[in-house]
mmCIF file of C-alpha atoms and ligand atoms in Angstrom:
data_model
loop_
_atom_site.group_PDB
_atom_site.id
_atom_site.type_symbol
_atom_site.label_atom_id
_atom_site.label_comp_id
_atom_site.label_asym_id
_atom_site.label_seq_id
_atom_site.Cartn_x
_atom_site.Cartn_y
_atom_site.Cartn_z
ATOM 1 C CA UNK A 1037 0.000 0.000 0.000
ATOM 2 C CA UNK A 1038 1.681 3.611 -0.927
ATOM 3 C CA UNK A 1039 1.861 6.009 1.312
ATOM 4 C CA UNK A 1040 -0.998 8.236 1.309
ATOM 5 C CA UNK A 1041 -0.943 10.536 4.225
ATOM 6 C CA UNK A 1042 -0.647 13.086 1.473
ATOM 7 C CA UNK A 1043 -3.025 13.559 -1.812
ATOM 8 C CA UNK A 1044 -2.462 10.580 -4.307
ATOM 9 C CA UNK A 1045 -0.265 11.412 -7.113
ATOM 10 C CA UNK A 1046 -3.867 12.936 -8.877
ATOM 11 C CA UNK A 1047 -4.267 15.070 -6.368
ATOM 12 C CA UNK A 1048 -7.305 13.346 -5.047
ATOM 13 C CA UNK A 1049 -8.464 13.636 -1.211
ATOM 14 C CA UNK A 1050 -10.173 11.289 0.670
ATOM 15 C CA UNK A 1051 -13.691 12.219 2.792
ATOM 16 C CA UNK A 1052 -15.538 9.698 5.009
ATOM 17 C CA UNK A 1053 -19.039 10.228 5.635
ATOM 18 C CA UNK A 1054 -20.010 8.223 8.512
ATOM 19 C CA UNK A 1055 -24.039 7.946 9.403
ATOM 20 C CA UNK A 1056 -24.601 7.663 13.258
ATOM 21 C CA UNK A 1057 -27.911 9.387 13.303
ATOM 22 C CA UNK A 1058 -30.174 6.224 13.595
ATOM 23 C CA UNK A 1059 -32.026 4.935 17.486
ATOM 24 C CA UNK A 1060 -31.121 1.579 16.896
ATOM 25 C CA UNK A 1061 -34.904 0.194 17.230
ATOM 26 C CA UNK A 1062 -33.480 -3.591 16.337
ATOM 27 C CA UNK A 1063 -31.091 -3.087 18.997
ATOM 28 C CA UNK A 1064 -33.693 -2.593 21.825
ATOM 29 C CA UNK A 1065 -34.214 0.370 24.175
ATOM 30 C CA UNK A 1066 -31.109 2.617 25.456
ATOM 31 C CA UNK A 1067 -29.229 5.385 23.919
ATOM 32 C CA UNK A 1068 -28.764 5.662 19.602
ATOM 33 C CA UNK A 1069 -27.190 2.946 18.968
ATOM 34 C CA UNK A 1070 -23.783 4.497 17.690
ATOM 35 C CA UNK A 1071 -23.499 5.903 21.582
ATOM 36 C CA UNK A 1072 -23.636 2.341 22.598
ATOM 37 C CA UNK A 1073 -20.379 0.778 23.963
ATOM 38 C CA UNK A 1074 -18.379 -2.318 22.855
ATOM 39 C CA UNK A 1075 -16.024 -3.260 25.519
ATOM 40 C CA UNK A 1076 -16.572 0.432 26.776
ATOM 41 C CA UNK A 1077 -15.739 2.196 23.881
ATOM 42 C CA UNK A 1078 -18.966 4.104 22.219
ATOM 43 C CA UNK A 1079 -19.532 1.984 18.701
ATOM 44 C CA UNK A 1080 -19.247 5.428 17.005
ATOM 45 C CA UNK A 1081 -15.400 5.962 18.449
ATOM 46 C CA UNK A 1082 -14.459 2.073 17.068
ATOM 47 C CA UNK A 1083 -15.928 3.263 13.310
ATOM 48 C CA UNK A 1084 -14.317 6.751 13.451
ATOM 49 C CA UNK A 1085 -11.280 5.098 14.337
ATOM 50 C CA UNK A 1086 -11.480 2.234 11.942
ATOM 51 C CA UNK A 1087 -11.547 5.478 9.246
ATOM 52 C CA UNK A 1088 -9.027 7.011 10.534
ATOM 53 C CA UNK A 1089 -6.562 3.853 10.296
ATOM 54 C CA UNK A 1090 -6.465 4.426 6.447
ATOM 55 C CA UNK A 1091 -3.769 6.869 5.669
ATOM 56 C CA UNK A 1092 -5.896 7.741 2.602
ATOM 57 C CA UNK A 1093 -8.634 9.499 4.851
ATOM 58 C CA UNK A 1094 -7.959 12.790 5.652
ATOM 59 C CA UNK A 1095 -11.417 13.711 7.100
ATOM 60 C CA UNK A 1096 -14.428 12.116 8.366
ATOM 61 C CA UNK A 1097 -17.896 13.724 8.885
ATOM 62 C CA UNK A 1098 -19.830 12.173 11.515
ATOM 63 C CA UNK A 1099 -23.652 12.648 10.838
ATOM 64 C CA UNK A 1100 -24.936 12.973 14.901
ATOM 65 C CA UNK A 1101 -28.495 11.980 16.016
ATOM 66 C CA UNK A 1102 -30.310 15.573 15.307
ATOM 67 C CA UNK A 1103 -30.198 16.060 18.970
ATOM 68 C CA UNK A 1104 -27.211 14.656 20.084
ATOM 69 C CA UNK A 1105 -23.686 16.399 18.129
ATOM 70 C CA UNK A 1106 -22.851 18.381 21.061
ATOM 71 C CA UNK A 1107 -22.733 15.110 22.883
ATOM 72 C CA UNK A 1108 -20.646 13.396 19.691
ATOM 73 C CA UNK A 1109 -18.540 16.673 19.649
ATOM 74 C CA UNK A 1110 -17.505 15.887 23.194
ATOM 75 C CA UNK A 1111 -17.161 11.922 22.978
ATOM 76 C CA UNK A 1112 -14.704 12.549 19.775
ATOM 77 C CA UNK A 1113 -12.965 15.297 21.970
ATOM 78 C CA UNK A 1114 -12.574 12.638 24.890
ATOM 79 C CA UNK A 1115 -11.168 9.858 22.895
ATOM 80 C CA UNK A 1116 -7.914 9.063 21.299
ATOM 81 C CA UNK A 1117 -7.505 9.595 17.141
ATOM 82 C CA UNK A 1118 -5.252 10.107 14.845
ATOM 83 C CA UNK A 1119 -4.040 13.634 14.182
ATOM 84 C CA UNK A 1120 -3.428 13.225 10.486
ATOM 85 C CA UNK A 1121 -7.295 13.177 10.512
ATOM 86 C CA UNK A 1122 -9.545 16.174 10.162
ATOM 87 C CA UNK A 1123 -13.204 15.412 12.109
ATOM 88 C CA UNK A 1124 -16.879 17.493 11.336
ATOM 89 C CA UNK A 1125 -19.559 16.737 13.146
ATOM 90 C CA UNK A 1126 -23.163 17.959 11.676
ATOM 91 C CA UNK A 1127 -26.722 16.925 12.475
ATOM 92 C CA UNK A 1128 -28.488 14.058 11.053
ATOM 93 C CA UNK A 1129 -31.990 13.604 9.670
ATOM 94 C CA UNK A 1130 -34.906 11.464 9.838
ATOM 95 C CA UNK A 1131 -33.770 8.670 7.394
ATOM 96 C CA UNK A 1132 -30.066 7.304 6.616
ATOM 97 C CA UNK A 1133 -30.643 9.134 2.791
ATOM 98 C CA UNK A 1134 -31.198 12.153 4.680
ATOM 99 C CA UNK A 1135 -28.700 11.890 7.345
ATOM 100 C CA UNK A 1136 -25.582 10.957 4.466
ATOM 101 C CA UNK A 1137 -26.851 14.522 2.582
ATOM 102 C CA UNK A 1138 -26.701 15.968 5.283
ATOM 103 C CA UNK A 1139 -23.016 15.054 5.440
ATOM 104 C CA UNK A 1140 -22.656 15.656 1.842
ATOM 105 C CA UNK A 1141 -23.704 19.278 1.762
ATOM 106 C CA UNK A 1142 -20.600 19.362 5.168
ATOM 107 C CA UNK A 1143 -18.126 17.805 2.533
ATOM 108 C CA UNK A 1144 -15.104 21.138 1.378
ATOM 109 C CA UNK A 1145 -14.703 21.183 -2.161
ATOM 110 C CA UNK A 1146 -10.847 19.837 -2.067
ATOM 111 C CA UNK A 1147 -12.068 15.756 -1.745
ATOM 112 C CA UNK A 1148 -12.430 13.889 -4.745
ATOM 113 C CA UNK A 1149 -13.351 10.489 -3.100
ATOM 114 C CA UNK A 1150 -16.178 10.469 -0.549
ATOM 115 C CA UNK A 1151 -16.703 6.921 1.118
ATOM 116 C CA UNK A 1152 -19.752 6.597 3.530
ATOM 117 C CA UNK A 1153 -19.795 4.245 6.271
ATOM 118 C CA UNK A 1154 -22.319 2.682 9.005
ATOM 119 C CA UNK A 1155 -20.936 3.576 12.167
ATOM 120 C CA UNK A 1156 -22.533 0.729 12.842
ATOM 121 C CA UNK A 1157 -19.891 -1.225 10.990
ATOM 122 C CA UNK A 1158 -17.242 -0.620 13.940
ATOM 123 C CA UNK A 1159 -14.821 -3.033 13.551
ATOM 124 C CA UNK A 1160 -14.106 -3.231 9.422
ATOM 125 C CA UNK A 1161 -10.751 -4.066 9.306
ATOM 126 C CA UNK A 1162 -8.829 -1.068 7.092
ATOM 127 C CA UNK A 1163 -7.319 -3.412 4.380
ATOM 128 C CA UNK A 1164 -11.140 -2.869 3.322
ATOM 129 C CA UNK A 1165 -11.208 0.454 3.652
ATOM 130 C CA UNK A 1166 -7.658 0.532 1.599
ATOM 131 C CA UNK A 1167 -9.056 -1.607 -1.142
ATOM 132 C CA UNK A 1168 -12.438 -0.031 -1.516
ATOM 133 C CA UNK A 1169 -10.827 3.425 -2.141
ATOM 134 C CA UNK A 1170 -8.059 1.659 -4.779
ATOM 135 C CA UNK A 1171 -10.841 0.756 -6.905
ATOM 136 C CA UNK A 1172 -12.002 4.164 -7.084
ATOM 137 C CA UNK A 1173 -8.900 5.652 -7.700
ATOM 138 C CA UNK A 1174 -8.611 3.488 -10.340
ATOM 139 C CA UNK A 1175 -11.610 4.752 -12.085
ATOM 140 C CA UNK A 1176 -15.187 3.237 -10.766
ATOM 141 C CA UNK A 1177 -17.556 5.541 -10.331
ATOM 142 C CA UNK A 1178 -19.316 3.631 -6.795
ATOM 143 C CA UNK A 1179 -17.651 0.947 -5.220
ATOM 144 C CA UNK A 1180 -19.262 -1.859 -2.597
ATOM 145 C CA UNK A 1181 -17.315 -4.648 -0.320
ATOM 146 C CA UNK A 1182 -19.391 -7.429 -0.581
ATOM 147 C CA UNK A 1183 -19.366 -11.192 0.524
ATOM 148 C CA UNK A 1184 -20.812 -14.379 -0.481
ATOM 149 C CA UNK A 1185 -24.158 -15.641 1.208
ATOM 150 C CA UNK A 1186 -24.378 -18.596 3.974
ATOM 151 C CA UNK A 1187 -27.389 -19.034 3.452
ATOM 152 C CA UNK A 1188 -30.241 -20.024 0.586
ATOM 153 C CA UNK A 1189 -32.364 -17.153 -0.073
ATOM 154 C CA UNK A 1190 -36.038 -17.109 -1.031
ATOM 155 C CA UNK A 1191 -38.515 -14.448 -2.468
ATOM 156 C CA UNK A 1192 -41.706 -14.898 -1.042
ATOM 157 C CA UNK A 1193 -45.240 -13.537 -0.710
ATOM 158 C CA UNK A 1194 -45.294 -11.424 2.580
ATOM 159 C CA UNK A 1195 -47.981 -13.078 4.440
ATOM 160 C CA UNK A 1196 -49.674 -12.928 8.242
ATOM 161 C CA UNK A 1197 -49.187 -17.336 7.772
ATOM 162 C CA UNK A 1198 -46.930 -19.286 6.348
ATOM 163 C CA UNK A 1199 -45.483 -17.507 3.333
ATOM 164 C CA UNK A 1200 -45.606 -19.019 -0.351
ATOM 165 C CA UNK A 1201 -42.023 -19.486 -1.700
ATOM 166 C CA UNK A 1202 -42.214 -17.744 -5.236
ATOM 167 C CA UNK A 1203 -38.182 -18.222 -6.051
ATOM 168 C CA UNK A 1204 -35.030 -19.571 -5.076
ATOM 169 C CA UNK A 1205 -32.023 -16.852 -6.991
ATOM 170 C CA UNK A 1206 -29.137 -18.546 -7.746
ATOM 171 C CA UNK A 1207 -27.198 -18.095 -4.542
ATOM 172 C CA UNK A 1208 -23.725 -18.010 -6.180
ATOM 173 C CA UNK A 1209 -24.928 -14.703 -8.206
ATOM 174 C CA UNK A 1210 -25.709 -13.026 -4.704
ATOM 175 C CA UNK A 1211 -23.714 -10.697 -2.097
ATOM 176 C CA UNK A 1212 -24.066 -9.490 0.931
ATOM 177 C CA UNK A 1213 -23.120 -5.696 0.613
ATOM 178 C CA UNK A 1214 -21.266 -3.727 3.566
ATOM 179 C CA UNK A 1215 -19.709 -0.332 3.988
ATOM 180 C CA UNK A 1216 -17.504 1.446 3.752
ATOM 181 C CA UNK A 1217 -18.659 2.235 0.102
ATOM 182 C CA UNK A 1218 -16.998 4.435 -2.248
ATOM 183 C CA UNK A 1219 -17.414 7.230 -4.681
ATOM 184 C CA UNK A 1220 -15.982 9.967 -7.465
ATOM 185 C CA UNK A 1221 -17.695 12.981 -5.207
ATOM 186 C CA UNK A 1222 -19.476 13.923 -8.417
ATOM 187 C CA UNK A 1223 -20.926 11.140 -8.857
ATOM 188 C CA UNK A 1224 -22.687 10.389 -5.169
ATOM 189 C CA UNK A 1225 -23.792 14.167 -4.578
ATOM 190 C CA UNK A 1226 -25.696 13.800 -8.244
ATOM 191 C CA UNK A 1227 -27.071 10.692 -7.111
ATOM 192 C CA UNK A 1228 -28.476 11.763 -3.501
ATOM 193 C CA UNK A 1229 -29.799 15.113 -5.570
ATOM 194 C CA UNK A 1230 -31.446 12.879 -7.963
ATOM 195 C CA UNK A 1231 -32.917 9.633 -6.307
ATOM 196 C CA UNK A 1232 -35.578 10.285 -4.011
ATOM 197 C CA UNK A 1233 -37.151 6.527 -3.884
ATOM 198 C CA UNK A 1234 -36.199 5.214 -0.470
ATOM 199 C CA UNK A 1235 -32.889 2.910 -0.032
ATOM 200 C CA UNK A 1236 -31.047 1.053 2.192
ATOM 201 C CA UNK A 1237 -27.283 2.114 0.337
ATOM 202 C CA UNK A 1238 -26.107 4.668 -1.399
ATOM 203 C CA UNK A 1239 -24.342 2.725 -4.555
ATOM 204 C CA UNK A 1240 -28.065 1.575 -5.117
ATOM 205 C CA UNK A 1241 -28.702 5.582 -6.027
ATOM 206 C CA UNK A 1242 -25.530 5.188 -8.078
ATOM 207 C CA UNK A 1243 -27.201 2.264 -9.963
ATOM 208 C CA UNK A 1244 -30.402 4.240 -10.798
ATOM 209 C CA UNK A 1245 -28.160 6.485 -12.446
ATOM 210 C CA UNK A 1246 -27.192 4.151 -14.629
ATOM 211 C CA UNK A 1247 -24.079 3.969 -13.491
ATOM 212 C CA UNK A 1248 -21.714 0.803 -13.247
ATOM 213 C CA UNK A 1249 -21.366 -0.003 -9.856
ATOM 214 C CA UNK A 1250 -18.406 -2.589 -9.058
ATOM 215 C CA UNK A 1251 -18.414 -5.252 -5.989
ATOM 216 C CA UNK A 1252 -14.757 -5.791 -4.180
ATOM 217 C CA UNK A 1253 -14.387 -8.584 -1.280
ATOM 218 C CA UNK A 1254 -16.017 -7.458 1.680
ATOM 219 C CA UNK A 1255 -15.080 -8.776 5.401
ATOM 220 C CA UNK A 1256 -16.394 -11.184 7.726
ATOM 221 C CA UNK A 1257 -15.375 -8.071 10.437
ATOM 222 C CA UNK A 1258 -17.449 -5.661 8.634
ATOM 223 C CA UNK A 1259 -20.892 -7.166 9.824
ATOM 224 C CA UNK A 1260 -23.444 -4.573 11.485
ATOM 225 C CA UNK A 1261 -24.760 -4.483 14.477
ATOM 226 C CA UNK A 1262 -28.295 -4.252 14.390
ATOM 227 C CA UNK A 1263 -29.629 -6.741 16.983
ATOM 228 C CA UNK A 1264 -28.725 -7.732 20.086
ATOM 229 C CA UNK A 1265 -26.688 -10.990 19.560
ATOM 230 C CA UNK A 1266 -24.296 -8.648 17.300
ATOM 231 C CA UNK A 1267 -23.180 -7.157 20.473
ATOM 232 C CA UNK A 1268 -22.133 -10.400 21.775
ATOM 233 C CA UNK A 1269 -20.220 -11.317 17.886
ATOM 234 C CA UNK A 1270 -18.610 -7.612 18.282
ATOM 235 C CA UNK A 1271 -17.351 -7.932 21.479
ATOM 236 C CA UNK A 1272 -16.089 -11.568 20.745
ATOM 237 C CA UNK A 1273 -14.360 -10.194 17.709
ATOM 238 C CA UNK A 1274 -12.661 -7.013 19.817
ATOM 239 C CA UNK A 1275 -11.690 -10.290 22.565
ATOM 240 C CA UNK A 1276 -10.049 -12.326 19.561
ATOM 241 C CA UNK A 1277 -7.912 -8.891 18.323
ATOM 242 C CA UNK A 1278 -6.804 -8.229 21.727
ATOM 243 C CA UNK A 1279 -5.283 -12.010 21.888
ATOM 244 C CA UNK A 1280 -3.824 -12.059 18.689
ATOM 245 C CA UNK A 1281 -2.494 -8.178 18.175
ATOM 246 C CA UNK A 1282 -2.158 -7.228 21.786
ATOM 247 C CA UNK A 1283 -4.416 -4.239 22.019
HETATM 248 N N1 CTP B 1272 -28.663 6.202 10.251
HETATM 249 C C1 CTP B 1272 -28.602 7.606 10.228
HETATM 250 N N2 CTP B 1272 -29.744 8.351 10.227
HETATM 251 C C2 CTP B 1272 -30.951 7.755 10.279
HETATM 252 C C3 CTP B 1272 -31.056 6.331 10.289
HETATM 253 C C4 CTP B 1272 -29.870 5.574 10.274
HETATM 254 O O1 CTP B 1272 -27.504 8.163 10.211
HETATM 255 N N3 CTP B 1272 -32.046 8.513 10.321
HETATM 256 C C5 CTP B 1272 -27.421 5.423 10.305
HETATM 257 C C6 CTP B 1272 -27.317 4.570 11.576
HETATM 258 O O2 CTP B 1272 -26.870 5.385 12.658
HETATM 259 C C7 CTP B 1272 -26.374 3.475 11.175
HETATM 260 C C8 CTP B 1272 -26.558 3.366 9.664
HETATM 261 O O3 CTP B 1272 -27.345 4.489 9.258
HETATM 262 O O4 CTP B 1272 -25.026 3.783 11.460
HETATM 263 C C9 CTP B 1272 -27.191 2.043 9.268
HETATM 264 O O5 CTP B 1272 -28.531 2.001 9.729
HETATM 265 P P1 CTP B 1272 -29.152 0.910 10.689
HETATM 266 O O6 CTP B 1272 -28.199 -0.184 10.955
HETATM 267 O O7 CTP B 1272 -30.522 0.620 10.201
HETATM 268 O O8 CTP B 1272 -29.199 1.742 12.075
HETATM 269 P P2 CTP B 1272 -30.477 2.299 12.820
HETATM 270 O O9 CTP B 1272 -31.410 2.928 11.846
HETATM 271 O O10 CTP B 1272 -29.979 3.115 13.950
HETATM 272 O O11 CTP B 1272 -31.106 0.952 13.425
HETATM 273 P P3 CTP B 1272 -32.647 0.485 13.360
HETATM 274 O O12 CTP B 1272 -33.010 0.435 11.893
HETATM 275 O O13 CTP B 1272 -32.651 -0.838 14.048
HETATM 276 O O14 CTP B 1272 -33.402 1.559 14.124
HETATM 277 MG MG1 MG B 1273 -32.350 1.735 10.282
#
């Protein structure tokens, strides 16, 4: 990997946008979920931080619950980061398209490459980050880190009862799609000014552009937490990095 602390060779800059504005519903009463702690750490500090490890990144933009960035401003303050790494912190909005424009309109006009991340992806180790970023330097438009499915899926016909099966896809055609995903700035801020339907990801705007989207191998580290037994997989995870790296 080069070294990247400074712009690449083409001058481009690197921008994280990371989404923290959600409750956490899935994840059952308490504070917004990215306030939550793994091991003791808020999830939010573990994401920023899992940014910040790329040398590429020179800023992230954390998108706060709509009450909450004076509290975010002061948890960032409190906790240890990088110094090569500029931080914003703005207000988020109702919905995750909302609360990632809301970063977007934050974003200075110097960065080239935006990537947005879930802070409730904490722990996505930052060869993923690295690799996600190469393949837009190298000339895709929106990039996704994406990973094979266990399981056999099924369409079916929501129903109160047992649900008819209509189809069985062809699992090997299928990923799983994570974040951090990335972007040519251009590109994402003409999507999220374009696409109003209601997503779950941000390359899927890309896509309704009619843009080529391109898939690169996500990690089994990059998982979300979204209910509670994710808590239990993150904090195993954090366990199994403190064995095998010391810290
Ligand atoms: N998010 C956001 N603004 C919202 C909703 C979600 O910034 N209005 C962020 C979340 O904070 C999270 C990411 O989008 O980091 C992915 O969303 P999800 O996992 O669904 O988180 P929540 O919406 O908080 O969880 P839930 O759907 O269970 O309430
Ligand atoms: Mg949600």
């Amino acid at each position: 990997m080069s070294d990247d602390s400074r712009p690449s060779p083409t001058g481009v800059r690197t921008a994280v946008v990371i989404p923290a504005a959600g409750r956490g519903v899935r994840l059952g009463p308490g504070a917004p979920k990215a306030l939550r702690a793994l091991n003791g750490t808020p999830i939010l500090i573990h994401a920023v931080r899992a940014m910040a490890a790329s040398r590429a990144v020179s800023l992230v933009i954390v998108v706060a619950p709509p009450d909450g960035a004076a509290e975010v401003k002061s948890l960032l303050d409190a906790h240890a980061l990088p110094e090569r790494t500029d931080i914003l912190v703005v207000p988020g909005g109702d919905t995750r398209q909302e609360s990632v424009k809301r970063g977007l309109d934050a974003l200075p006009p110097e960065y080239g490459i935006v990537l947005v991340h879930d802070a409730a992806r904490p722990l996505v180790p930052v060869d993923t980050v690295d690799t996600v970023i190469d393949a837009v330097r190298q000339g895709a438009p929106a990039v996704v880190p994406a990973l094979p499915l266990a399981d056999t899926v099924k369409e079916v016909e929501p129903a109160a009862g047992p649900e008819p099966v209509l189809s069985t896809p062809d699992r090997s055609r299928l990923r799983a799609v994570q974040t951090p995903q990335g972007f040519d700035r251009a590109t994402l801020i003409r999507a999220h000014e374009t696409v109003t339907d209601d997503v779950t990801d941000d390359a899927s705007m890309v896509e309704q552009l009619g843009l080529q989207v391109v898939a690169v191998p996500g990690h089994e580290e990059a998982f979300k937490v979204t209910r509670p037994l994710d808590l239990v997989l993150a904090e195993a995870v954090l366990a199994r990095r403190r064995l095998t790296d010391g810290f």
